[in-house]
C-alpha positions as protocol buffer text, in pm:
chain_id: "A"
residue {
  index: 1
  type: MET
  ca { x: 669 y: -311 z: 2552 }
}
residue {
  index: 2
  type: LYS
  ca { x: 671 y: -199 z: 2205 }
}
residue {
  index: 3
  type: SER
  ca { x: 822 y: 146 z: 2102 }
}
residue {
  index: 4
  type: ASN
  ca { x: 591 y: 444 z: 2110 }
}
residue {
  index: 5
  type: ILE
  ca { x: 649 y: 480 z: 1728 }
}
residue {
  index: 6
  type: PHE
  ca { x: 454 y: 148 z: 1668 }
}
residue {
  index: 7
  type: LEU
  ca { x: 178 y: 206 z: 1922 }
}
residue {
  index: 8
  type: GLU
  ca { x: 103 y: 544 z: 1745 }
}
residue {
  index: 9
  type: SER
  ca { x: 119 y: 353 z: 1411 }
}
residue {
  index: 10
  type: LYS
  ca { x: -150 y: 127 z: 1546 }
}
residue {
  index: 11
  type: LYS
  ca { x: -358 y: 425 z: 1642 }
}
residue {
  index: 12
  type: ARG
  ca { x: -322 y: 575 z: 1299 }
}
residue {
  index: 13
  type: CYS
  ca { x: -404 y: 281 z: 1083 }
}
residue {
  index: 14
  type: LYS
  ca { x: -716 y: 256 z: 1297 }
}
residue {
  index: 15
  type: ILE
  ca { x: -806 y: 600 z: 1240 }
}
residue {
  index: 16
  type: PHE
  ca { x: -726 y: 550 z: 829 }
}
residue {
  index: 17
  type: ARG
  ca { x: -958 y: 212 z: 835 }
}
residue {
  index: 18
  type: LYS
  ca { x: -1231 y: 409 z: 1014 }
}
residue {
  index: 19
  type: ARG
  ca { x: -1200 y: 716 z: 782 }
}
residue {
  index: 20
  type: ILE
  ca { x: -1233 y: 497 z: 481 }
}
residue {
  index: 21
  type: LEU
  ca { x: -1535 y: 315 z: 637 }
}
residue {
  index: 22
  type: GLU
  ca { x: -1699 y: 644 z: 683 }
}
residue {
  index: 23
  type: LEU
  ca { x: -1648 y: 735 z: 330 }
}
residue {
  index: 24
  type: SER
  ca { x: -1771 y: 393 z: 209 }
}
residue {
  index: 25
  type: GLN
  ca { x: -2135 y: 508 z: 331 }
}
residue {
  index: 26
  type: LYS
  ca { x: -2107 y: 806 z: 38 }
}
residue {
  index: 27
  type: VAL
  ca { x: -2009 y: 564 z: -241 }
}
residue {
  index: 28
  type: SER
  ca { x: -2082 y: 225 z: -374 }
}
residue {
  index: 29
  type: ALA
  ca { x: -1747 y: 109 z: -393 }
}
residue {
  index: 30
  type: LEU
  ca { x: -1392 y: 214 z: -323 }
}
residue {
  index: 31
  type: HIS
  ca { x: -1202 y: -80 z: -277 }
}
residue {
  index: 32
  type: VAL
  ca { x: -1213 y: -128 z: 99 }
}
residue {
  index: 33
  type: GLY
  ca { x: -1031 y: -495 z: 101 }
}
residue {
  index: 34
  type: GLY
  ca { x: -739 y: -407 z: -90 }
}
residue {
  index: 35
  type: SER
  ca { x: -701 y: -58 z: 125 }
}
residue {
  index: 36
  type: PHE
  ca { x: -719 y: -236 z: 443 }
}
residue {
  index: 37
  type: SER
  ca { x: -461 y: -510 z: 338 }
}
residue {
  index: 38
  type: CYS
  ca { x: -151 y: -251 z: 294 }
}
residue {
  index: 39
  type: THR
  ca { x: -273 y: 16 z: 566 }
}
residue {
  index: 40
  type: GLU
  ca { x: 35 y: -78 z: 794 }
}
residue {
  index: 41
  type: VAL
  ca { x: 273 y: -31 z: 499 }
}
residue {
  index: 42
  type: MET
  ca { x: 140 y: 282 z: 381 }
}
residue {
  index: 43
  type: ASP
  ca { x: 161 y: 437 z: 741 }
}
residue {
  index: 44
  type: LEU
  ca { x: 523 y: 317 z: 781 }
}
residue {
  index: 45
  type: ILE
  ca { x: 602 y: 498 z: 440 }
}
residue {
  index: 46
  type: PHE
  ca { x: 436 y: 819 z: 523 }
}
residue {
  index: 47
  type: ASN
  ca { x: 454 y: 866 z: 869 }
}
residue {
  index: 48
  type: ILE
  ca { x: 779 y: 667 z: 1012 }
}
residue {
  index: 49
  type: ILE
  ca { x: 1049 y: 627 z: 745 }
}
residue {
  index: 50
  type: SER
  ca { x: 999 y: 889 z: 519 }
}
residue {
  index: 51
  type: THR
  ca { x: 1100 y: 1254 z: 534 }
}
residue {
  index: 52
  type: ASN
  ca { x: 919 y: 1510 z: 373 }
}
residue {
  index: 53
  type: ALA
  ca { x: 1124 y: 1493 z: 62 }
}
residue {
  index: 54
  type: GLU
  ca { x: 1070 y: 1148 z: 42 }
}
residue {
  index: 55
  type: ARG
  ca { x: 723 y: 1169 z: 92 }
}
residue {
  index: 56
  type: ASN
  ca { x: 731 y: 1331 z: -271 }
}
residue {
  index: 57
  type: LEU
  ca { x: 914 y: 1019 z: -426 }
}
residue {
  index: 58
  type: PHE
  ca { x: 627 y: 771 z: -373 }
}
residue {
  index: 59
  type: VAL
  ca { x: 424 y: 588 z: -630 }
}
residue {
  index: 60
  type: LEU
  ca { x: 126 y: 402 z: -554 }
}
residue {
  index: 61
  type: SER
  ca { x: 158 y: 154 z: -832 }
}
residue {
  index: 62
  type: LYS
  ca { x: -150 y: -38 z: -666 }
}
residue {
  index: 63
  type: GLY
  ca { x: -381 y: 233 z: -765 }
}
residue {
  index: 64
  type: HIS
  ca { x: -684 y: 59 z: -636 }
}
residue {
  index: 65
  type: ALA
  ca { x: -591 y: 176 z: -291 }
}
residue {
  index: 66
  type: SER
  ca { x: -598 y: 541 z: -383 }
}
residue {
  index: 67
  type: ILE
  ca { x: -872 y: 593 z: -98 }
}
residue {
  index: 68
  type: LEU
  ca { x: -580 y: 507 z: 159 }
}
residue {
  index: 69
  type: GLN
  ca { x: -343 y: 745 z: -10 }
}
residue {
  index: 70
  type: TYR
  ca { x: -616 y: 994 z: 1 }
}
residue {
  index: 71
  type: THR
  ca { x: -700 y: 939 z: 352 }
}
residue {
  index: 72
  type: ILE
  ca { x: -318 y: 956 z: 483 }
}
residue {
  index: 73
  type: LEU
  ca { x: -287 y: 1276 z: 270 }
}
residue {
  index: 74
  type: GLU
  ca { x: -602 y: 1440 z: 446 }
}
residue {
  index: 75
  type: TYR
  ca { x: -427 y: 1319 z: 802 }
}
residue {
  index: 76
  type: LEU
  ca { x: -120 y: 1501 z: 674 }
}
residue {
  index: 77
  type: ASN
  ca { x: -298 y: 1815 z: 581 }
}
residue {
  index: 78
  type: VAL
  ca { x: -176 y: 1788 z: 196 }
}
residue {
  index: 79
  type: ILE
  ca { x: -547 y: 1756 z: 81 }
}
residue {
  index: 80
  type: ASN
  ca { x: -832 y: 1897 z: 273 }
}
residue {
  index: 81
  type: LYS
  ca { x: -1130 y: 1725 z: 430 }
}
residue {
  index: 82
  type: LYS
  ca { x: -1392 y: 1882 z: 141 }
}
residue {
  index: 83
  type: ASP
  ca { x: -1182 y: 1727 z: -139 }
}
residue {
  index: 84
  type: LEU
  ca { x: -1191 y: 1395 z: 32 }
}
residue {
  index: 85
  type: GLU
  ca { x: -1552 y: 1379 z: 100 }
}
residue {
  index: 86
  type: ASN
  ca { x: -1623 y: 1476 z: -258 }
}
residue {
  index: 87
  type: TYR
  ca { x: -1425 y: 1151 z: -349 }
}
residue {
  index: 88
  type: CYS
  ca { x: -1607 y: 987 z: -631 }
}
residue {
  index: 89
  type: LYS
  ca { x: -1868 y: 1216 z: -699 }
}
residue {
  index: 90
  type: LYS
  ca { x: -1922 y: 1426 z: -1009 }
}
residue {
  index: 91
  type: ASP
  ca { x: -1814 y: 1735 z: -868 }
}
residue {
  index: 92
  type: GLY
  ca { x: -1514 y: 1564 z: -706 }
}
residue {
  index: 93
  type: PHE
  ca { x: -1162 y: 1569 z: -863 }
}
residue {
  index: 94
  type: LEU
  ca { x: -983 y: 1304 z: -680 }
}
residue {
  index: 95
  type: GLY
  ca { x: -1102 y: 1012 z: -886 }
}
residue {
  index: 96
  type: VAL
  ca { x: -1109 y: 615 z: -820 }
}
residue {
  index: 97
  type: HIS
  ca { x: -727 y: 609 z: -881 }
}
residue {
  index: 98
  type: PRO
  ca { x: -449 y: 840 z: -800 }
}
residue {
  index: 99
  type: ASP
  ca { x: -420 y: 1129 z: -1084 }
}
residue {
  index: 100
  type: ILE
  ca { x: -101 y: 1317 z: -1122 }
}
residue {
  index: 101
  type: GLY
  ca { x: -195 y: 1682 z: -1051 }
}
residue {
  index: 102
  type: ASN
  ca { x: -379 y: 1625 z: -741 }
}
residue {
  index: 103
  type: PRO
  ca { x: -223 y: 1726 z: -409 }
}
residue {
  index: 104
  type: GLY
  ca { x: 27 y: 1469 z: -311 }
}
residue {
  index: 105
  type: ILE
  ca { x: -1 y: 1258 z: -620 }
}
residue {
  index: 106
  type: ASN
  ca { x: 312 y: 1176 z: -802 }
}
residue {
  index: 107
  type: ALA
  ca { x: 210 y: 960 z: -1100 }
}
residue {
  index: 108
  type: SER
  ca { x: -111 y: 840 z: -1253 }
}
residue {
  index: 109
  type: THR
  ca { x: -175 y: 490 z: -1169 }
}
residue {
  index: 110
  type: GLY
  ca { x: -457 y: 198 z: -1179 }
}
residue {
  index: 111
  type: SER
  ca { x: -370 y: 63 z: -1498 }
}
residue {
  index: 112
  type: LEU
  ca { x: -175 y: -241 z: -1305 }
}
residue {
  index: 113
  type: GLY
  ca { x: 214 y: -307 z: -1417 }
}
residue {
  index: 114
  type: HIS
  ca { x: 303 y: 55 z: -1475 }
}
residue {
  index: 115
  type: GLY
  ca { x: 403 y: 194 z: -1144 }
}
residue {
  index: 116
  type: LEU
  ca { x: 734 y: 51 z: -1086 }
}
residue {
  index: 117
  type: GLY
  ca { x: 860 y: 136 z: -1461 }
}
residue {
  index: 118
  type: MET
  ca { x: 800 y: 493 z: -1321 }
}
residue {
  index: 119
  type: VAL
  ca { x: 965 y: 458 z: -1010 }
}
residue {
  index: 120
  type: ALA
  ca { x: 1266 y: 336 z: -1231 }
}
residue {
  index: 121
  type: GLY
  ca { x: 1254 y: 651 z: -1415 }
}
residue {
  index: 122
  type: ILE
  ca { x: 1243 y: 850 z: -1076 }
}
residue {
  index: 123
  type: ALA
  ca { x: 1517 y: 653 z: -947 }
}
residue {
  index: 124
  type: ILE
  ca { x: 1760 y: 744 z: -1239 }
}
residue {
  index: 125
  type: ALA
  ca { x: 1669 y: 1124 z: -1183 }
}
residue {
  index: 126
  type: GLU
  ca { x: 1722 y: 1095 z: -821 }
}
residue {
  index: 127
  type: LYS
  ca { x: 2057 y: 873 z: -832 }
}
residue {
  index: 128
  type: LYS
  ca { x: 2284 y: 1132 z: -696 }
}
residue {
  index: 129
  type: THR
  ca { x: 2083 y: 1252 z: -427 }
}
residue {
  index: 130
  type: LYS
  ca { x: 2034 y: 1045 z: -68 }
}
residue {
  index: 131
  type: ASN
  ca { x: 1669 y: 1023 z: -114 }
}
residue {
  index: 132
  type: ASN
  ca { x: 1485 y: 685 z: -151 }
}
residue {
  index: 133
  type: ILE
  ca { x: 1208 y: 600 z: -373 }
}
residue {
  index: 134
  type: TYR
  ca { x: 916 y: 391 z: -226 }
}
residue {
  index: 135
  type: SER
  ca { x: 636 y: 231 z: -396 }
}
residue {
  index: 136
  type: VAL
  ca { x: 362 y: 1 z: -310 }
}
residue {
  index: 137
  type: LEU
  ca { x: 257 y: -289 z: -569 }
}
residue {
  index: 138
  type: SER
  ca { x: -10 y: -543 z: -565 }
}
residue {
  index: 139
  type: ASP
  ca { x: 75 y: -913 z: -609 }
}
residue {
  index: 140
  type: GLY
  ca { x: -167 y: -923 z: -892 }
}
residue {
  index: 141
  type: GLU
  ca { x: 82 y: -693 z: -1096 }
}
residue {
  index: 142
  type: LEU
  ca { x: 331 y: -959 z: -1070 }
}
residue {
  index: 143
  type: GLN
  ca { x: 146 y: -1101 z: -1361 }
}
residue {
  index: 144
  type: GLU
  ca { x: 243 y: -802 z: -1586 }
}
residue {
  index: 145
  type: GLY
  ca { x: 541 y: -816 z: -1814 }
}
residue {
  index: 146
  type: SER
  ca { x: 612 y: -471 z: -1755 }
}
residue {
  index: 147
  type: THR
  ca { x: 666 y: -517 z: -1387 }
}
residue {
  index: 148
  type: TRP
  ca { x: 932 y: -799 z: -1445 }
}
residue {
  index: 149
  type: GLU
  ca { x: 1094 y: -559 z: -1694 }
}
residue {
  index: 150
  type: ALA
  ca { x: 1133 y: -325 z: -1447 }
}
residue {
  index: 151
  type: ILE
  ca { x: 1237 y: -573 z: -1172 }
}
residue {
  index: 152
  type: MET
  ca { x: 1527 y: -670 z: -1395 }
}
residue {
  index: 153
  type: LEU
  ca { x: 1617 y: -313 z: -1518 }
}
residue {
  index: 154
  type: ILE
  ca { x: 1637 y: -151 z: -1148 }
}
residue {
  index: 155
  type: PRO
  ca { x: 1937 y: -354 z: -1026 }
}
residue {
  index: 156
  type: ALA
  ca { x: 2088 y: -379 z: -1365 }
}
residue {
  index: 157
  type: LEU
  ca { x: 2094 y: 26 z: -1359 }
}
residue {
  index: 158
  type: LYS
  ca { x: 2219 y: 2 z: -983 }
}
residue {
  index: 159
  type: LEU
  ca { x: 1919 y: 191 z: -877 }
}
residue {
  index: 160
  type: ASN
  ca { x: 1996 y: 95 z: -512 }
}
residue {
  index: 161
  type: ASN
  ca { x: 1761 y: 403 z: -383 }
}
residue {
  index: 162
  type: VAL
  ca { x: 1452 y: 213 z: -478 }
}
residue {
  index: 163
  type: ILE
  ca { x: 1246 y: 37 z: -190 }
}
residue {
  index: 164
  type: ILE
  ca { x: 927 y: -146 z: -298 }
}
residue {
  index: 165
  type: PHE
  ca { x: 649 y: -340 z: -104 }
}
residue {
  index: 166
  type: ILE
  ca { x: 445 y: -621 z: -259 }
}
residue {
  index: 167
  type: ASP
  ca { x: 102 y: -638 z: -80 }
}
residue {
  index: 168
  type: ASN
  ca { x: 88 y: -990 z: -111 }
}
residue {
  index: 169
  type: ASN
  ca { x: -240 y: -1039 z: 8 }
}
residue {
  index: 170
  type: ASN
  ca { x: -273 y: -1339 z: -225 }
}
residue {
  index: 171
  type: LEU
  ca { x: -644 y: -1252 z: -324 }
}
residue {
  index: 172
  type: GLN
  ca { x: -720 y: -1086 z: -678 }
}
residue {
  index: 173
  type: SER
  ca { x: -1064 y: -957 z: -739 }
}
residue {
  index: 174
  type: LEU
  ca { x: -1186 y: -1340 z: -804 }
}
residue {
  index: 175
  type: GLU
  ca { x: -928 y: -1588 z: -699 }
}
residue {
  index: 176
  type: LYS
  ca { x: -628 y: -1656 z: -506 }
}
residue {
  index: 177
  type: THR
  ca { x: -301 y: -1577 z: -677 }
}
residue {
  index: 178
  type: SER
  ca { x: -141 y: -1874 z: -533 }
}
residue {
  index: 179
  type: GLU
  ca { x: -372 y: -2094 z: -721 }
}
residue {
  index: 180
  type: SER
  ca { x: -401 y: -1901 z: -1052 }
}
residue {
  index: 181
  type: HIS
  ca { x: -7 y: -1828 z: -1054 }
}
residue {
  index: 182
  type: PRO
  ca { x: 131 y: -2053 z: -823 }
}
residue {
  index: 183
  type: ASN
  ca { x: 491 y: -2030 z: -1010 }
}
residue {
  index: 184
  type: LEU
  ca { x: 483 y: -1662 z: -881 }
}
residue {
  index: 185
  type: TYR
  ca { x: 596 y: -1822 z: -519 }
}
residue {
  index: 186
  type: PRO
  ca { x: 848 y: -1785 z: -370 }
}
residue {
  index: 187
  type: ILE
  ca { x: 839 y: -1423 z: -478 }
}
residue {
  index: 188
  type: GLU
  ca { x: 1095 y: -1306 z: -243 }
}
residue {
  index: 189
  type: LYS
  ca { x: 1348 y: -1594 z: -436 }
}
residue {
  index: 190
  type: LYS
  ca { x: 1239 y: -1450 z: -769 }
}
residue {
  index: 191
  type: PHE
  ca { x: 1351 y: -1065 z: -665 }
}
residue {
  index: 192
  type: GLU
  ca { x: 1689 y: -1210 z: -514 }
}
residue {
  index: 193
  type: SER
  ca { x: 1770 y: -1385 z: -855 }
}
residue {
  index: 194
  type: PHE
  ca { x: 1738 y: -1076 z: -1016 }
}
residue {
  index: 195
  type: GLY
  ca { x: 1959 y: -885 z: -796 }
}
residue {
  index: 196
  type: TRP
  ca { x: 1756 y: -740 z: -532 }
}
residue {
  index: 197
  type: GLN
  ca { x: 1762 y: -760 z: -161 }
}
residue {
  index: 198
  type: SER
  ca { x: 1433 y: -922 z: -59 }
}
residue {
  index: 199
  type: PHE
  ca { x: 1246 y: -1059 z: 244 }
}
residue {
  index: 200
  type: LYS
  ca { x: 927 y: -1168 z: 306 }
}
residue {
  index: 201
  type: CYS
  ca { x: 720 y: -1022 z: 628 }
}
residue {
  index: 202
  type: ASP
  ca { x: 406 y: -1000 z: 833 }
}
residue {
  index: 203
  type: GLY
  ca { x: 267 y: -705 z: 630 }
}
residue {
  index: 204
  type: HIS
  ca { x: 58 y: -597 z: 935 }
}
residue {
  index: 205
  type: ASN
  ca { x: 349 y: -570 z: 1153 }
}
residue {
  index: 206
  type: THR
  ca { x: 496 y: -244 z: 1133 }
}
residue {
  index: 207
  type: GLU
  ca { x: 780 y: -307 z: 1360 }
}
residue {
  index: 208
  type: LYS
  ca { x: 931 y: -571 z: 1148 }
}
residue {
  index: 209
  type: LEU
  ca { x: 868 y: -395 z: 833 }
}
residue {
  index: 210
  type: TYR
  ca { x: 1032 y: -78 z: 977 }
}
residue {
  index: 211
  type: LYS
  ca { x: 1345 y: -337 z: 1095 }
}
residue {
  index: 212
  type: LEU
  ca { x: 1380 y: -458 z: 747 }
}
residue {
  index: 213
  type: VAL
  ca { x: 1402 y: -125 z: 578 }
}
residue {
  index: 214
  type: LYS
  ca { x: 1643 y: 12 z: 860 }
}
residue {
  index: 215
  type: ASN
  ca { x: 1898 y: -280 z: 761 }
}
residue {
  index: 216
  type: LYS
  ca { x: 1860 y: -221 z: 397 }
}
residue {
  index: 217
  type: LYS
  ca { x: 2199 y: -283 z: 221 }
}
residue {
  index: 218
  type: LYS
  ca { x: 2331 y: 13 z: 26 }
}
residue {
  index: 219
  type: ASP
  ca { x: 2455 y: -165 z: -279 }
}
residue {
  index: 220
  type: LYS
  ca { x: 2096 y: -344 z: -379 }
}
residue {
  index: 221
  type: PRO
  ca { x: 1758 y: -228 z: -410 }
}
residue {
  index: 222
  type: LEU
  ca { x: 1497 y: -377 z: -151 }
}
residue {
  index: 223
  type: ALA
  ca { x: 1177 y: -529 z: -210 }
}
residue {
  index: 224
  type: ILE
  ca { x: 973 y: -642 z: 92 }
}
residue {
  index: 225
  type: ILE
  ca { x: 695 y: -892 z: 45 }
}
residue {
  index: 226
  type: ALA
  ca { x: 437 y: -804 z: 279 }
}
residue {
  index: 227
  type: GLU
  ca { x: 219 y: -1092 z: 347 }
}
residue {
  index: 228
  type: SER
  ca { x: -132 y: -934 z: 424 }
}
residue {
  index: 229
  type: ILE
  ca { x: -499 y: -1028 z: 471 }
}
residue {
  index: 230
  type: LYS
  ca { x: -742 y: -848 z: 242 }
}
residue {
  index: 231
  type: GLY
  ca { x: -1006 y: -697 z: 462 }
}
residue {
  index: 232
  type: TYR
  ca { x: -787 y: -689 z: 756 }
}
residue {
  index: 233
  type: PRO
  ca { x: -884 y: -696 z: 1048 }
}
residue {
  index: 234
  type: VAL
  ca { x: -1267 y: -686 z: 994 }
}
residue {
  index: 235
  type: SER
  ca { x: -1388 y: -1075 z: 1033 }
}
residue {
  index: 236
  type: PHE
  ca { x: -1636 y: -1086 z: 770 }
}
residue {
  index: 237
  type: MET
  ca { x: -1430 y: -875 z: 502 }
}
residue {
  index: 238
  type: MET
  ca { x: -1089 y: -1083 z: 545 }
}
residue {
  index: 239
  type: HIS
  ca { x: -1026 y: -1325 z: 270 }
}
residue {
  index: 240
  type: GLU
  ca { x: -1374 y: -1223 z: 96 }
}
residue {
  index: 241
  type: PRO
  ca { x: -1298 y: -1129 z: -277 }
}
residue {
  index: 242
  type: ILE
  ca { x: -1641 y: -927 z: -260 }
}
residue {
  index: 243
  type: TRP
  ca { x: -1477 y: -648 z: -68 }
}
residue {
  index: 244
  type: HIS
  ca { x: -1285 y: -543 z: -358 }
}
residue {
  index: 245
  type: TYR
  ca { x: -1585 y: -400 z: -499 }
}
residue {
  index: 246
  type: LYS
  ca { x: -1875 y: -332 z: -278 }
}
residue {
  index: 247
  type: SER
  ca { x: -1915 y: -85 z: 26 }
}
residue {
  index: 248
  type: PRO
  ca { x: -2066 y: -213 z: 372 }
}
residue {
  index: 249
  type: ASP
  ca { x: -2427 y: -146 z: 452 }
}
residue {
  index: 250
  type: LYS
  ca { x: -2543 y: 34 z: 747 }
}
residue {
  index: 251
  type: ILE
  ca { x: -2513 y: -293 z: 953 }
}
residue {
  index: 252
  type: GLU
  ca { x: -2193 y: -400 z: 822 }
}
residue {
  index: 253
  type: TYR
  ca { x: -2052 y: -45 z: 884 }
}
residue {
  index: 254
  type: LYS
  ca { x: -2131 y: -40 z: 1234 }
}
residue {
  index: 255
  type: LYS
  ca { x: -1986 y: -419 z: 1312 }
}
residue {
  index: 256
  type: ALA
  ca { x: -1660 y: -303 z: 1110 }
}
residue {
  index: 257
  type: ILE
  ca { x: -1616 y: 2 z: 1326 }
}
residue {
  index: 258
  type: SER
  ca { x: -1679 y: -212 z: 1651 }
}
residue {
  index: 259
  type: GLU
  ca { x: -1415 y: -453 z: 1542 }
}
residue {
  index: 260
  type: ILE
  ca { x: -1155 y: -210 z: 1464 }
}
residue {
  index: 261
  type: ASP
  ca { x: -1239 y: -10 z: 1786 }
}
residue {
  index: 262
  type: SER
  ca { x: -1204 y: -346 z: 1986 }
}
residue {
  index: 263
  type: LEU
  ca { x: -843 y: -407 z: 1860 }
}
């Protein structure tokens, strides 16, 4: 039988996905697919492995999944329901991407490829502490030169307090990453060649992800290639690029809620 912490994680992930769907009925688009692909990873970071101090040392480099971070911050009572309800409205302040200054947000992201460089800076500042710095990147960001500069720099500076997750859902806005940029693979080997400890793992298996983090070596930064499915676990959203953009209509909304409830 699985430990209670992973059963509770599964319940929370249902809550987060259903809340995102609820909010999707108020706006035309909020990156449902890419938020659903990294839900387990984000729950792991915020609700299982992070202390309160470490929650303040997180950068969502994959800024398109901001609605997921806001939903988790609402769950943790960092932001209030009213502010989340105003998401993407003209009178709301949260915005489409993470924006520093908002509660619980440590870095403004959304322009892909900048997050890991900021993580390196935070890691330098925190090098003498015992805190880890966490980040979630998209696999699309591995097309950015600035990302690879940070990948090379972090081990060179012995910033061994960095733990990152690559949300490898293999789907950009219009095409598969493995088809448009096949030389990115195998991703974990690329990281290893630059001095990282790196593994690939089922991105929706919280228990396996947790074990990789707990077994991290002290003398290397850690990169986990979380193999995920865009739109998971909703049948008509999975592997479909359109859910990077649109919100479900009322019929699709009810079907998606039903499928999540049935898990």
